[in-house]
Amino acid sequence: MKTYIALCHFTDQGIRSVKDTTKRADAVRELAKKFGASLSQLYWTSGQYDLVAVIEADDEESANAFGLSIGVAGNIRTEMLRAFSKDEMNAILGKMV
């Protein structure tokens, strides 16, 4: 599985209903399964981002379809980053000329 980091901001709608954010997180964990993905970690943060999530998915298409499906609900906006393990990074470095 590939790992992705999602950096999230509450939308106006999301902050108005922030008291439901932990319930929404449970629903998002279930939604991930429909994409063959998992929300392995989720943190509510202070500072530049409101939430940071670690998502694992089989491929980029599944991860992005999952991310877009979350966005459709209108509570958060996400920036999805592909994350590489040490082994994956070593494989990348091994291909350098």
Short mmCIF file of C-alpha atoms in Angstrom, two decimals:
data_model
loop_
_atom_site.label_atom_id
_atom_site.label_comp_id
_atom_site.label_asym_id
_atom_site.label_seq_id
_atom_site.Cartn_x
_atom_site.Cartn_y
_atom_site.Cartn_z
CA MET A 1 0.00 0.00 0.00
CA LYS A 2 1.09 3.54 -0.67
CA THR A 3 1.04 6.22 2.01
CA TYR A 4 -0.40 9.72 1.65
CA ILE A 5 -0.45 12.67 4.03
CA ALA A 6 -3.55 14.88 3.88
CA LEU A 7 -3.25 18.43 5.19
CA CYS A 8 -6.73 19.73 5.87
CA HIS A 9 -8.50 23.03 6.51
CA PHE A 10 -12.04 23.34 7.79
CA THR A 11 -14.35 25.09 5.37
CA ASP A 12 -16.86 27.64 6.68
CA GLN A 13 -19.42 24.82 6.79
CA GLY A 14 -16.97 22.54 8.62
CA ILE A 15 -16.11 25.06 11.31
CA ARG A 16 -19.78 25.89 11.89
CA SER A 17 -20.41 22.23 12.68
CA VAL A 18 -17.06 21.55 14.35
CA LYS A 19 -18.77 19.84 17.29
CA ASP A 20 -19.50 16.94 14.91
CA THR A 21 -15.92 16.61 13.68
CA THR A 22 -15.12 13.41 15.60
CA LYS A 23 -18.35 11.81 14.39
CA ARG A 24 -17.48 12.81 10.83
CA ALA A 25 -14.04 11.25 11.31
CA ASP A 26 -15.67 7.91 12.14
CA ALA A 27 -17.76 8.14 8.98
CA VAL A 28 -14.65 8.98 6.92
CA ARG A 29 -12.85 5.92 8.31
CA GLU A 30 -15.74 3.79 7.05
CA LEU A 31 -15.81 5.59 3.70
CA ALA A 32 -12.11 4.80 3.18
CA LYS A 33 -12.91 1.09 3.06
CA LYS A 34 -15.04 1.61 -0.06
CA PHE A 35 -11.88 2.75 -1.86
CA GLY A 36 -9.67 -0.03 -0.53
CA ALA A 37 -7.99 2.60 1.61
CA SER A 38 -7.57 3.22 5.30
CA LEU A 39 -7.34 6.32 7.43
CA SER A 40 -4.53 4.99 9.61
CA GLN A 41 -4.01 8.17 11.64
CA LEU A 42 -5.92 11.39 12.12
CA TYR A 43 -4.89 14.36 14.23
CA TRP A 44 -6.67 17.61 14.98
CA THR A 45 -3.99 20.27 14.97
CA SER A 46 -3.49 23.88 15.88
CA GLY A 47 -1.62 26.20 13.59
CA GLN A 48 -1.70 26.32 9.80
CA TYR A 49 -3.79 23.15 9.38
CA ASP A 50 -6.88 21.97 11.25
CA LEU A 51 -6.35 18.26 10.62
CA VAL A 52 -3.52 16.03 9.45
CA ALA A 53 -4.34 12.53 8.22
CA VAL A 54 -2.27 9.54 7.20
CA ILE A 55 -4.02 7.56 4.47
CA GLU A 56 -2.97 4.25 3.01
CA ALA A 57 -4.29 3.18 -0.39
CA ASP A 58 -3.43 0.68 -3.10
CA ASP A 59 -2.82 3.34 -5.73
CA GLU A 60 -2.95 7.05 -6.48
CA GLU A 61 -6.33 6.82 -8.19
CA SER A 62 -7.98 5.25 -5.14
CA ALA A 63 -6.37 7.74 -2.76
CA ASN A 64 -7.48 10.70 -4.85
CA ALA A 65 -11.01 9.36 -5.38
CA PHE A 66 -11.24 8.95 -1.60
CA GLY A 67 -9.93 12.49 -1.05
CA LEU A 68 -12.36 13.97 -3.56
CA SER A 69 -15.25 12.06 -1.97
CA ILE A 70 -14.39 13.60 1.39
CA GLY A 71 -14.29 17.05 -0.20
CA VAL A 72 -17.75 16.65 -1.70
CA ALA A 73 -19.21 16.69 1.82
CA GLY A 74 -18.01 20.30 2.08
CA ASN A 75 -16.49 20.24 5.56
CA ILE A 76 -12.79 20.27 4.71
CA ARG A 77 -10.39 21.12 1.92
CA THR A 78 -7.40 18.85 1.56
CA GLU A 79 -3.91 18.91 0.13
CA MET A 80 -2.79 15.34 -0.55
CA LEU A 81 0.91 14.50 -0.45
CA ARG A 82 2.49 11.17 -1.45
CA ALA A 83 4.74 9.98 1.38
CA PHE A 84 7.64 7.58 0.87
CA SER A 85 9.03 5.10 3.38
CA LYS A 86 12.78 4.71 3.82
CA ASP A 87 12.77 1.63 1.58
CA GLU A 88 10.76 3.42 -1.12
CA MET A 89 13.12 6.39 -0.97
CA ASN A 90 16.13 4.11 -1.24
CA ALA A 91 14.59 2.54 -4.36
CA ILE A 92 14.12 6.01 -5.84
CA LEU A 93 17.67 7.00 -5.00
CA GLY A 94 18.91 3.76 -6.54
CA LYS A 95 17.48 4.82 -9.90
CA MET A 96 19.45 8.05 -9.96
CA VAL A 97 22.19 8.41 -12.51
#
